[in-house]
PDB file of C-alpha atoms and ligand atoms in Angstrom:
ATOM      1  CA  UNK A   1      -0.064   0.055   0.337  1.00  0.00           C
ATOM      2  CA  UNK A   2       1.614   3.569  -0.922  1.00  0.00           C
ATOM      3  CA  UNK A   3       1.462   6.005   1.776  1.00  0.00           C
ATOM      4  CA  UNK A   4       3.704   8.997   2.429  1.00  0.00           C
ATOM      5  CA  UNK A   5       6.442   8.648   5.292  1.00  0.00           C
ATOM      6  CA  UNK A   6       4.640  10.644   7.920  1.00  0.00           C
ATOM      7  CA  UNK A   7       3.073   8.383   9.956  1.00  0.00           C
ATOM      8  CA  UNK A   8       5.307   5.426   9.500  1.00  0.00           C
ATOM      9  CA  UNK A   9       7.711   7.438  11.114  1.00  0.00           C
ATOM     10  CA  UNK A  10       5.894   9.054  13.386  1.00  0.00           C
ATOM     11  CA  UNK A  11       5.132   5.504  14.791  1.00  0.00           C
ATOM     12  CA  UNK A  12       8.884   4.337  14.722  1.00  0.00           C
ATOM     13  CA  UNK A  13       9.604   7.386  16.879  1.00  0.00           C
ATOM     14  CA  UNK A  14       7.518   6.995  19.707  1.00  0.00           C
ATOM     15  CA  UNK A  15       8.025   3.092  19.521  1.00  0.00           C
ATOM     16  CA  UNK A  16      11.980   3.202  19.532  1.00  0.00           C
ATOM     17  CA  UNK A  17      12.927   1.577  16.200  1.00  0.00           C
ATOM     18  CA  UNK A  18      13.717   2.989  12.433  1.00  0.00           C
ATOM     19  CA  UNK A  19      11.991   2.063   8.825  1.00  0.00           C
ATOM     20  CA  UNK A  20      14.595   1.307   6.703  1.00  0.00           C
ATOM     21  CA  UNK A  21      15.075   3.366   3.378  1.00  0.00           C
ATOM     22  CA  UNK A  22      16.199   0.924   0.806  1.00  0.00           C
ATOM     23  CA  UNK A  23      17.352   2.213  -2.563  1.00  0.00           C
ATOM     24  CA  UNK A  24      15.981   0.796  -5.672  1.00  0.00           C
ATOM     25  CA  UNK A  25      17.777   0.461  -8.927  1.00  0.00           C
ATOM     26  CA  UNK A  26      15.585  -1.846 -11.335  1.00  0.00           C
ATOM     27  CA  UNK A  27      12.723  -4.309 -11.155  1.00  0.00           C
ATOM     28  CA  UNK A  28      14.413  -6.686  -9.220  1.00  0.00           C
ATOM     29  CA  UNK A  29      15.672  -4.375  -6.699  1.00  0.00           C
ATOM     30  CA  UNK A  30      11.979  -3.239  -6.085  1.00  0.00           C
ATOM     31  CA  UNK A  31      10.236  -6.450  -5.911  1.00  0.00           C
ATOM     32  CA  UNK A  32      13.007  -7.736  -3.642  1.00  0.00           C
ATOM     33  CA  UNK A  33      12.303  -5.207  -1.258  1.00  0.00           C
ATOM     34  CA  UNK A  34       8.857  -5.093  -1.599  1.00  0.00           C
ATOM     35  CA  UNK A  35       8.348  -8.966  -1.211  1.00  0.00           C
ATOM     36  CA  UNK A  36      10.507  -8.582   1.996  1.00  0.00           C
ATOM     37  CA  UNK A  37       8.673  -6.028   3.727  1.00  0.00           C
ATOM     38  CA  UNK A  38       5.470  -7.844   3.106  1.00  0.00           C
ATOM     39  CA  UNK A  39       7.161 -11.375   4.772  1.00  0.00           C
ATOM     40  CA  UNK A  40       8.572  -9.230   7.603  1.00  0.00           C
ATOM     41  CA  UNK A  41       5.144  -7.499   7.897  1.00  0.00           C
ATOM     42  CA  UNK A  42       7.594  -4.264   7.970  1.00  0.00           C
ATOM     43  CA  UNK A  43       6.841  -0.705   6.709  1.00  0.00           C
ATOM     44  CA  UNK A  44       9.219   0.324   4.163  1.00  0.00           C
ATOM     45  CA  UNK A  45      10.614   3.050   2.163  1.00  0.00           C
ATOM     46  CA  UNK A  46      11.933   2.805  -1.542  1.00  0.00           C
ATOM     47  CA  UNK A  47      14.551   5.564  -2.074  1.00  0.00           C
ATOM     48  CA  UNK A  48      15.128   6.490  -5.458  1.00  0.00           C
ATOM     49  CA  UNK A  49      18.163   8.940  -6.455  1.00  0.00           C
ATOM     50  CA  UNK A  50      18.015  10.890  -9.307  1.00  0.00           C
ATOM     51  CA  UNK A  51      20.717   9.241 -11.114  1.00  0.00           C
ATOM     52  CA  UNK A  52      18.329   5.970 -10.306  1.00  0.00           C
ATOM     53  CA  UNK A  53      15.413   7.661 -11.526  1.00  0.00           C
ATOM     54  CA  UNK A  54      17.202   8.642 -15.036  1.00  0.00           C
ATOM     55  CA  UNK A  55      18.754   4.709 -15.055  1.00  0.00           C
ATOM     56  CA  UNK A  56      14.863   3.695 -14.981  1.00  0.00           C
ATOM     57  CA  UNK A  57      13.518   6.034 -17.942  1.00  0.00           C
ATOM     58  CA  UNK A  58      12.445   8.760 -15.704  1.00  0.00           C
ATOM     59  CA  UNK A  59      10.769   9.220 -12.420  1.00  0.00           C
ATOM     60  CA  UNK A  60       7.127   8.741 -13.911  1.00  0.00           C
ATOM     61  CA  UNK A  61       8.462   5.288 -15.261  1.00  0.00           C
ATOM     62  CA  UNK A  62       9.423   4.487 -11.657  1.00  0.00           C
ATOM     63  CA  UNK A  63       6.255   5.685 -10.069  1.00  0.00           C
ATOM     64  CA  UNK A  64       4.239   3.698 -12.915  1.00  0.00           C
ATOM     65  CA  UNK A  65       6.330   0.398 -11.952  1.00  0.00           C
ATOM     66  CA  UNK A  66       6.543   0.647  -8.220  1.00  0.00           C
ATOM     67  CA  UNK A  67       2.261   1.470  -8.152  1.00  0.00           C
ATOM     68  CA  UNK A  68       1.611  -1.682 -10.547  1.00  0.00           C
ATOM     69  CA  UNK A  69       4.075  -3.819  -8.833  1.00  0.00           C
ATOM     70  CA  UNK A  70       2.571  -2.904  -5.286  1.00  0.00           C
ATOM     71  CA  UNK A  71      -0.772  -3.802  -6.403  1.00  0.00           C
ATOM     72  CA  UNK A  72       0.037  -6.952  -8.488  1.00  0.00           C
ATOM     73  CA  UNK A  73       1.947  -8.277  -5.159  1.00  0.00           C
ATOM     74  CA  UNK A  74      -1.047  -7.360  -3.126  1.00  0.00           C
ATOM     75  CA  UNK A  75       1.392  -5.546  -0.576  1.00  0.00           C
ATOM     76  CA  UNK A  76      -0.572  -4.521   2.340  1.00  0.00           C
ATOM     77  CA  UNK A  77       2.319  -3.167   4.551  1.00  0.00           C
ATOM     78  CA  UNK A  78       2.744   0.281   4.196  1.00  0.00           C
ATOM     79  CA  UNK A  79       5.045   1.484   1.698  1.00  0.00           C
ATOM     80  CA  UNK A  80       6.412   5.219   0.548  1.00  0.00           C
ATOM     81  CA  UNK A  81       8.105   5.895  -2.341  1.00  0.00           C
ATOM     82  CA  UNK A  82      10.436   8.659  -1.878  1.00  0.00           C
ATOM     83  CA  UNK A  83      13.259  10.613  -3.793  1.00  0.00           C
ATOM     84  CA  UNK A  84      16.593  10.583  -2.268  1.00  0.00           C
ATOM     85  CA  UNK A  85      18.706  13.538  -2.208  1.00  0.00           C
ATOM     86  CA  UNK A  86      16.628  15.757  -4.310  1.00  0.00           C
ATOM     87  CA  UNK A  87      17.408  19.020  -6.080  1.00  0.00           C
ATOM     88  CA  UNK A  88      14.466  21.543  -6.253  1.00  0.00           C
ATOM     89  CA  UNK A  89      13.465  20.563  -9.884  1.00  0.00           C
ATOM     90  CA  UNK A  90      13.743  16.969  -9.035  1.00  0.00           C
ATOM     91  CA  UNK A  91      11.083  17.427  -6.281  1.00  0.00           C
ATOM     92  CA  UNK A  92       8.755  19.076  -8.543  1.00  0.00           C
ATOM     93  CA  UNK A  93       9.093  15.937 -10.992  1.00  0.00           C
ATOM     94  CA  UNK A  94       8.726  13.703  -8.359  1.00  0.00           C
ATOM     95  CA  UNK A  95       5.494  15.236  -6.933  1.00  0.00           C
ATOM     96  CA  UNK A  96       4.028  15.230 -10.394  1.00  0.00           C
ATOM     97  CA  UNK A  97       5.212  12.056 -11.405  1.00  0.00           C
ATOM     98  CA  UNK A  98       3.161  10.540  -8.365  1.00  0.00           C
ATOM     99  CA  UNK A  99       6.134   9.739  -5.913  1.00  0.00           C
ATOM    100  CA  UNK A 100       4.174   9.580  -2.260  1.00  0.00           C
ATOM    101  CA  UNK A 101       7.688  11.329  -0.785  1.00  0.00           C
ATOM    102  CA  UNK A 102      10.468  13.600  -1.469  1.00  0.00           C
ATOM    103  CA  UNK A 103      13.683  14.746  -0.041  1.00  0.00           C
ATOM    104  CA  UNK A 104      14.890  18.173  -0.541  1.00  0.00           C
ATOM    105  CA  UNK A 105      18.829  18.349  -0.302  1.00  0.00           C
ATOM    106  CA  UNK A 106      19.516  21.877   0.373  1.00  0.00           C
ATOM    107  CA  UNK A 107      22.391  21.515   2.438  1.00  0.00           C
ATOM    108  CA  UNK A 108      24.846  22.835  -0.171  1.00  0.00           C
ATOM    109  CA  UNK A 109      23.099  25.963  -0.223  1.00  0.00           C
ATOM    110  CA  UNK A 110      23.805  28.381   2.766  1.00  0.00           C
ATOM    111  CA  UNK A 111      20.983  28.259   5.534  1.00  0.00           C
ATOM    112  CA  UNK A 112      18.907  31.209   4.356  1.00  0.00           C
ATOM    113  CA  UNK A 113      18.591  29.893   0.751  1.00  0.00           C
ATOM    114  CA  UNK A 114      18.042  26.017   1.951  1.00  0.00           C
ATOM    115  CA  UNK A 115      15.253  27.379   4.453  1.00  0.00           C
ATOM    116  CA  UNK A 116      13.695  29.280   1.828  1.00  0.00           C
ATOM    117  CA  UNK A 117      13.729  26.266  -1.134  1.00  0.00           C
ATOM    118  CA  UNK A 118      12.514  23.789   1.457  1.00  0.00           C
ATOM    119  CA  UNK A 119       9.897  26.058   2.618  1.00  0.00           C
ATOM    120  CA  UNK A 120       8.567  26.747  -0.769  1.00  0.00           C
ATOM    121  CA  UNK A 121       8.762  22.514  -0.920  1.00  0.00           C
ATOM    122  CA  UNK A 122       6.962  21.528   2.288  1.00  0.00           C
ATOM    123  CA  UNK A 123       4.167  23.671   0.781  1.00  0.00           C
ATOM    124  CA  UNK A 124       3.800  22.256  -2.362  1.00  0.00           C
ATOM    125  CA  UNK A 125       4.336  18.610  -1.038  1.00  0.00           C
ATOM    126  CA  UNK A 126       1.757  19.086   1.377  1.00  0.00           C
ATOM    127  CA  UNK A 127      -0.716  20.375  -0.776  1.00  0.00           C
ATOM    128  CA  UNK A 128      -0.403  17.080  -2.709  1.00  0.00           C
ATOM    129  CA  UNK A 129      -0.316  14.580   0.375  1.00  0.00           C
ATOM    130  CA  UNK A 130       3.273  13.612  -0.053  1.00  0.00           C
ATOM    131  CA  UNK A 131       5.704  13.856   3.175  1.00  0.00           C
ATOM    132  CA  UNK A 132       8.881  15.663   2.805  1.00  0.00           C
ATOM    133  CA  UNK A 133      12.547  15.172   4.217  1.00  0.00           C
ATOM    134  CA  UNK A 134      14.861  18.043   4.109  1.00  0.00           C
ATOM    135  CA  UNK A 135      18.862  17.956   4.930  1.00  0.00           C
ATOM    136  CA  UNK A 136      21.291  20.187   7.067  1.00  0.00           C
ATOM    137  CA  UNK A 137      24.877  19.768   7.684  1.00  0.00           C
ATOM    138  CA  UNK A 138      26.134  17.247   5.028  1.00  0.00           C
ATOM    139  CA  UNK A 139      26.639  13.362   4.472  1.00  0.00           C
ATOM    140  CA  UNK A 140      30.208  12.638   3.786  1.00  0.00           C
ATOM    141  CA  UNK A 141      30.957  10.660   0.744  1.00  0.00           C
ATOM    142  CA  UNK A 142      29.407  10.663  -3.044  1.00  0.00           C
ATOM    143  CA  UNK A 143      26.005   9.043  -3.605  1.00  0.00           C
ATOM    144  CA  UNK A 144      25.068   8.819  -7.547  1.00  0.00           C
ATOM    145  CA  UNK A 145      27.093  12.167  -8.129  1.00  0.00           C
ATOM    146  CA  UNK A 146      25.944  13.828  -4.913  1.00  0.00           C
ATOM    147  CA  UNK A 147      29.065  14.912  -3.243  1.00  0.00           C
ATOM    148  CA  UNK A 148      28.781  15.823   0.455  1.00  0.00           C
ATOM    149  CA  UNK A 149      31.433  17.215   2.801  1.00  0.00           C
ATOM    150  CA  UNK A 150      30.741  15.756   6.075  1.00  0.00           C
ATOM    151  CA  UNK A 151      30.066  18.851   7.896  1.00  0.00           C
ATOM    152  CA  UNK A 152      28.267  18.159  11.590  1.00  0.00           C
ATOM    153  CA  UNK A 153      24.875  19.753  11.144  1.00  0.00           C
ATOM    154  CA  UNK A 154      24.646  22.781  13.831  1.00  0.00           C
ATOM    155  CA  UNK A 155      21.299  22.108  16.042  1.00  0.00           C
ATOM    156  CA  UNK A 156      20.455  25.953  15.704  1.00  0.00           C
ATOM    157  CA  UNK A 157      20.119  25.127  11.738  1.00  0.00           C
ATOM    158  CA  UNK A 158      18.251  21.747  12.292  1.00  0.00           C
ATOM    159  CA  UNK A 159      15.718  23.563  14.456  1.00  0.00           C
ATOM    160  CA  UNK A 160      14.955  26.486  11.854  1.00  0.00           C
ATOM    161  CA  UNK A 161      14.486  23.740   8.987  1.00  0.00           C
ATOM    162  CA  UNK A 162      12.187  21.568  11.588  1.00  0.00           C
ATOM    163  CA  UNK A 163       9.999  24.555  12.124  1.00  0.00           C
ATOM    164  CA  UNK A 164       9.406  24.641   8.503  1.00  0.00           C
ATOM    165  CA  UNK A 165       6.769  21.852   8.546  1.00  0.00           C
ATOM    166  CA  UNK A 166       8.892  19.073   7.214  1.00  0.00           C
ATOM    167  CA  UNK A 167       8.287  15.554   8.432  1.00  0.00           C
ATOM    168  CA  UNK A 168      11.639  14.183   8.938  1.00  0.00           C
ATOM    169  CA  UNK A 169      15.424  15.476   8.952  1.00  0.00           C
ATOM    170  CA  UNK A 170      18.591  14.159   7.664  1.00  0.00           C
ATOM    171  CA  UNK A 171      21.232  15.585   9.744  1.00  0.00           C
ATOM    172  CA  UNK A 172      25.104  15.034   8.984  1.00  0.00           C
ATOM    173  CA  UNK A 173      26.321  13.834  12.188  1.00  0.00           C
ATOM    174  CA  UNK A 174      29.905  11.872  10.843  1.00  0.00           C
ATOM    175  CA  UNK A 175      27.894   9.653   8.854  1.00  0.00           C
ATOM    176  CA  UNK A 176      28.864   9.042   5.010  1.00  0.00           C
ATOM    177  CA  UNK A 177      27.459   7.339   1.888  1.00  0.00           C
ATOM    178  CA  UNK A 178      29.316   4.348   0.648  1.00  0.00           C
ATOM    179  CA  UNK A 179      31.650   2.028   2.520  1.00  0.00           C
ATOM    180  CA  UNK A 180      33.250   3.679   5.764  1.00  0.00           C
ATOM    181  CA  UNK A 181      37.369   4.080   5.616  1.00  0.00           C
ATOM    182  CA  UNK A 182      38.990   2.041   8.459  1.00  0.00           C
ATOM    183  CA  UNK A 183      40.197   5.580   9.963  1.00  0.00           C
ATOM    184  CA  UNK A 184      36.276   6.587  10.344  1.00  0.00           C
ATOM    185  CA  UNK A 185      35.861   8.054  13.718  1.00  0.00           C
ATOM    186  CA  UNK A 186      32.240   6.989  14.241  1.00  0.00           C
ATOM    187  CA  UNK A 187      28.827   8.670  14.556  1.00  0.00           C
ATOM    188  CA  UNK A 188      29.047  12.126  16.524  1.00  0.00           C
ATOM    189  CA  UNK A 189      26.302  11.213  19.129  1.00  0.00           C
ATOM    190  CA  UNK A 190      26.616  14.428  21.272  1.00  0.00           C
ATOM    191  CA  UNK A 191      25.700  16.313  17.829  1.00  0.00           C
ATOM    192  CA  UNK A 192      22.750  13.781  17.359  1.00  0.00           C
ATOM    193  CA  UNK A 193      21.938  14.448  21.287  1.00  0.00           C
ATOM    194  CA  UNK A 194      21.874  18.035  20.682  1.00  0.00           C
ATOM    195  CA  UNK A 195      20.194  17.776  17.148  1.00  0.00           C
ATOM    196  CA  UNK A 196      17.622  15.798  18.978  1.00  0.00           C
ATOM    197  CA  UNK A 197      17.043  18.057  21.843  1.00  0.00           C
ATOM    198  CA  UNK A 198      16.657  21.587  19.013  1.00  0.00           C
ATOM    199  CA  UNK A 199      14.152  19.692  17.414  1.00  0.00           C
ATOM    200  CA  UNK A 200      11.813  17.651  19.963  1.00  0.00           C
ATOM    201  CA  UNK A 201       9.840  15.356  18.421  1.00  0.00           C
ATOM    202  CA  UNK A 202      10.955  15.195  14.408  1.00  0.00           C
ATOM    203  CA  UNK A 203      12.147  12.068  13.378  1.00  0.00           C
ATOM    204  CA  UNK A 204      15.565  11.903  12.490  1.00  0.00           C
ATOM    205  CA  UNK A 205      17.153  10.334   9.238  1.00  0.00           C
ATOM    206  CA  UNK A 206      20.644   8.587   9.086  1.00  0.00           C
ATOM    207  CA  UNK A 207      21.821   8.573   5.964  1.00  0.00           C
ATOM    208  CA  UNK A 208      24.853   5.999   4.921  1.00  0.00           C
ATOM    209  CA  UNK A 209      23.873   3.098   6.594  1.00  0.00           C
ATOM    210  CA  UNK A 210      25.910   0.698   4.939  1.00  0.00           C
ATOM    211  CA  UNK A 211      28.701  -0.455   7.713  1.00  0.00           C
ATOM    212  CA  UNK A 212      27.397   1.186  10.507  1.00  0.00           C
ATOM    213  CA  UNK A 213      28.075  -0.899  13.656  1.00  0.00           C
ATOM    214  CA  UNK A 214      25.273  -2.559  15.492  1.00  0.00           C
ATOM    215  CA  UNK A 215      25.738  -0.663  18.662  1.00  0.00           C
ATOM    216  CA  UNK A 216      25.929   2.583  17.192  1.00  0.00           C
ATOM    217  CA  UNK A 217      22.696   2.064  15.151  1.00  0.00           C
ATOM    218  CA  UNK A 218      20.695   0.993  18.352  1.00  0.00           C
ATOM    219  CA  UNK A 219      22.228   4.047  19.847  1.00  0.00           C
ATOM    220  CA  UNK A 220      21.253   6.616  17.053  1.00  0.00           C
ATOM    221  CA  UNK A 221      17.718   5.180  17.311  1.00  0.00           C
ATOM    222  CA  UNK A 222      17.696   5.643  21.078  1.00  0.00           C
ATOM    223  CA  UNK A 223      18.250   9.212  20.088  1.00  0.00           C
ATOM    224  CA  UNK A 224      15.539  10.051  18.014  1.00  0.00           C
ATOM    225  CA  UNK A 225      16.642   8.130  14.503  1.00  0.00           C
ATOM    226  CA  UNK A 226      13.530   6.618  12.909  1.00  0.00           C
ATOM    227  CA  UNK A 227      14.661   6.461   9.598  1.00  0.00           C
ATOM    228  CA  UNK A 228      18.168   4.587   8.068  1.00  0.00           C
ATOM    229  CA  UNK A 229      19.039   4.918   4.817  1.00  0.00           C
ATOM    230  CA  UNK A 230      20.865   1.843   3.132  1.00  0.00           C
ATOM    231  CA  UNK A 231      22.109   1.652  -0.506  1.00  0.00           C
ATOM    232  CA  UNK A 232      25.502   0.473  -1.007  1.00  0.00           C
ATOM    233  CA  UNK A 233      24.954  -2.809   1.228  1.00  0.00           C
ATOM    234  CA  UNK A 234      22.446  -4.486  -1.301  1.00  0.00           C
ATOM    235  CA  UNK A 235      24.990  -3.293  -4.199  1.00  0.00           C
ATOM    236  CA  UNK A 236      27.627  -5.290  -2.596  1.00  0.00           C
ATOM    237  CA  UNK A 237      25.643  -8.501  -1.807  1.00  0.00           C
ATOM    238  CA  UNK A 238      23.948  -8.503  -4.993  1.00  0.00           C
ATOM    239  CA  UNK A 239      27.201  -8.110  -6.780  1.00  0.00           C
ATOM    240  CA  UNK A 240      29.042 -10.875  -4.343  1.00  0.00           C
ATOM    241  CA  UNK A 241      25.972 -13.271  -5.125  1.00  0.00           C
ATOM    242  CA  UNK A 242      26.111 -12.667  -8.994  1.00  0.00           C
ATOM    243  CA  UNK A 243      29.756 -13.139  -8.909  1.00  0.00           C
ATOM    244  CA  UNK A 244      29.807 -16.479  -7.246  1.00  0.00           C
ATOM    245  CA  UNK A 245      27.010 -17.511  -9.900  1.00  0.00           C
ATOM    246  CA  UNK A 246      28.799 -16.829 -12.901  1.00  0.00           C
ATOM    247  CA  UNK A 247      32.201 -17.905 -11.276  1.00  0.00           C
ATOM    248  CA  UNK A 248      30.678 -21.088 -10.253  1.00  0.00           C
ATOM    249  CA  UNK A 249      30.206 -21.724 -14.340  1.00  0.00           C
ATOM    250  CA  UNK A 250      26.678 -21.905 -13.474  1.00  0.00           C
ATOM    251  CA  UNK A 251      25.331 -19.547 -16.449  1.00  0.00           C
ATOM    252  CA  UNK A 252      26.945 -21.789 -19.029  1.00  0.00           C
ATOM    253  CA  UNK A 253      25.298 -24.648 -17.613  1.00  0.00           C
ATOM    254  CA  UNK A 254      21.766 -25.545 -19.103  1.00  0.00           C
ATOM    255  CA  UNK A 255      19.665 -22.422 -19.423  1.00  0.00           C
ATOM    256  CA  UNK A 256      21.787 -20.855 -16.682  1.00  0.00           C
ATOM    257  CA  UNK A 257      21.977 -17.957 -18.995  1.00  0.00           C
ATOM    258  CA  UNK A 258      18.230 -16.952 -18.576  1.00  0.00           C
ATOM    259  CA  UNK A 259      18.269 -13.471 -16.998  1.00  0.00           C
ATOM    260  CA  UNK A 260      15.667 -15.085 -14.718  1.00  0.00           C
ATOM    261  CA  UNK A 261      18.281 -17.506 -13.233  1.00  0.00           C
ATOM    262  CA  UNK A 262      21.051 -15.474 -13.696  1.00  0.00           C
ATOM    263  CA  UNK A 263      19.843 -12.410 -11.230  1.00  0.00           C
ATOM    264  CA  UNK A 264      17.959 -14.890  -8.927  1.00  0.00           C
ATOM    265  CA  UNK A 265      21.054 -15.289  -6.039  1.00  0.00           C
ATOM    266  CA  UNK A 266      21.536 -11.349  -6.399  1.00  0.00           C
ATOM    267  CA  UNK A 267      18.170 -10.880  -5.771  1.00  0.00           C
ATOM    268  CA  UNK A 268      17.797 -13.593  -2.722  1.00  0.00           C
ATOM    269  CA  UNK A 269      20.753 -11.851  -1.466  1.00  0.00           C
ATOM    270  CA  UNK A 270      18.985  -8.142  -1.396  1.00  0.00           C
ATOM    271  CA  UNK A 271      16.319  -9.992   0.620  1.00  0.00           C
ATOM    272  CA  UNK A 272      18.570 -11.509   2.893  1.00  0.00           C
ATOM    273  CA  UNK A 273      20.123  -7.868   3.557  1.00  0.00           C
ATOM    274  CA  UNK A 274      16.698  -6.053   3.533  1.00  0.00           C
ATOM    275  CA  UNK A 275      15.583  -8.563   6.059  1.00  0.00           C
ATOM    276  CA  UNK A 276      18.620  -8.712   8.423  1.00  0.00           C
ATOM    277  CA  UNK A 277      18.370  -4.765   8.387  1.00  0.00           C
ATOM    278  CA  UNK A 278      14.806  -4.493   9.037  1.00  0.00           C
ATOM    279  CA  UNK A 279      15.265  -7.069  12.100  1.00  0.00           C
ATOM    280  CA  UNK A 280      18.195  -4.606  13.509  1.00  0.00           C
ATOM    281  CA  UNK A 281      16.379  -1.229  12.751  1.00  0.00           C
ATOM    282  CA  UNK A 282      13.454  -3.192  15.186  1.00  0.00           C
ATOM    283  CA  UNK A 283      10.740  -2.606  12.218  1.00  0.00           C
ATOM    284  CA  UNK A 284       9.484  -6.345  11.910  1.00  0.00           C
ATOM    285  CA  UNK A 285       5.737  -6.669  12.610  1.00  0.00           C
ATOM    286  CA  UNK A 286       5.555  -3.270  12.884  1.00  0.00           C
ATOM    287  CA  UNK A 287       3.170  -2.415   9.762  1.00  0.00           C
TER     288      UNK A 287
HETATM  289  P1  13P B   1      24.599   3.763   1.889  1.00  0.00           P
HETATM  290  O1  13P B   1      24.946   3.814   0.652  1.00  0.00           O
HETATM  291  O2  13P B   1      26.386   4.205   2.732  1.00  0.00           O
HETATM  292  O3  13P B   1      24.046   2.447   2.226  1.00  0.00           O
HETATM  293  O4  13P B   1      24.075   5.043   2.177  1.00  0.00           O
HETATM  294  C1  13P B   1      22.388   5.218   1.505  1.00  0.00           C
HETATM  295  C2  13P B   1      21.763   6.666   1.800  1.00  0.00           C
HETATM  296  O5  13P B   1      22.229   7.254   2.652  1.00  0.00           O
HETATM  297  C3  13P B   1      21.007   6.919   0.793  1.00  0.00           C
HETATM  298  O6  13P B   1      20.712   8.083   0.592  1.00  0.00           O
END
């Protein structure tokens, strides 16, 4: 059931768990995430970066595929279709295309411009029933061409953006997109605590979910993180399973080259990763 992400994240915040956002890249990815959410009776958020949207022939194609698949698979758990790290125009395109949620990433603007643009998009999104995520500070590393400096968010700036009526807020707390380097210092929990205090009752979003140790995930949830984004980890497990299939020569046995067979181990690997994360985040059975 496609819904916006507002209620599922309020519930997660009140009941002290987090909903996973899993980024999708194609039909297999989408089906793997939807089926796992249904099997685990868990709410879920499908993340679509602008790059992934282009790859899948545009965000209208994505919205049509996700809505049709949700119906065809009889998905009854709450599913939000969410733009990840959207530009201003990208947000307008996804509102028009039939997404149920958007993220406006104005973190590379100065705070006044971030406030102004976020404010405009809050109105446009809410008028159409979509939820909206905004960003303060910045997520380190690179995702689909979006590069961040990793700047720790200022709690006063978080409050400014939260007060605009956004539904959930991404704040940089030392988190990084992609695989964490060996010398990573870990999440800045003092910053997270200060942001939680400044934004009172706002579901917080932890980007860069790949590779964050379990104890840090749990502590982040205890400090108000209600949405955790995972992208790279599904890509890595998909690639490893596909590599194992080909390296064992299975694509050369019988009709092992059939794409439905070739992609099956990667598909199952995504399902396993998503299930593992849902258990860790505590969202199983919370639909
Ligand atoms: P990872 O690729 O590090 O899991 O980050 C995902 C993310 O934050 C999407 O916005």
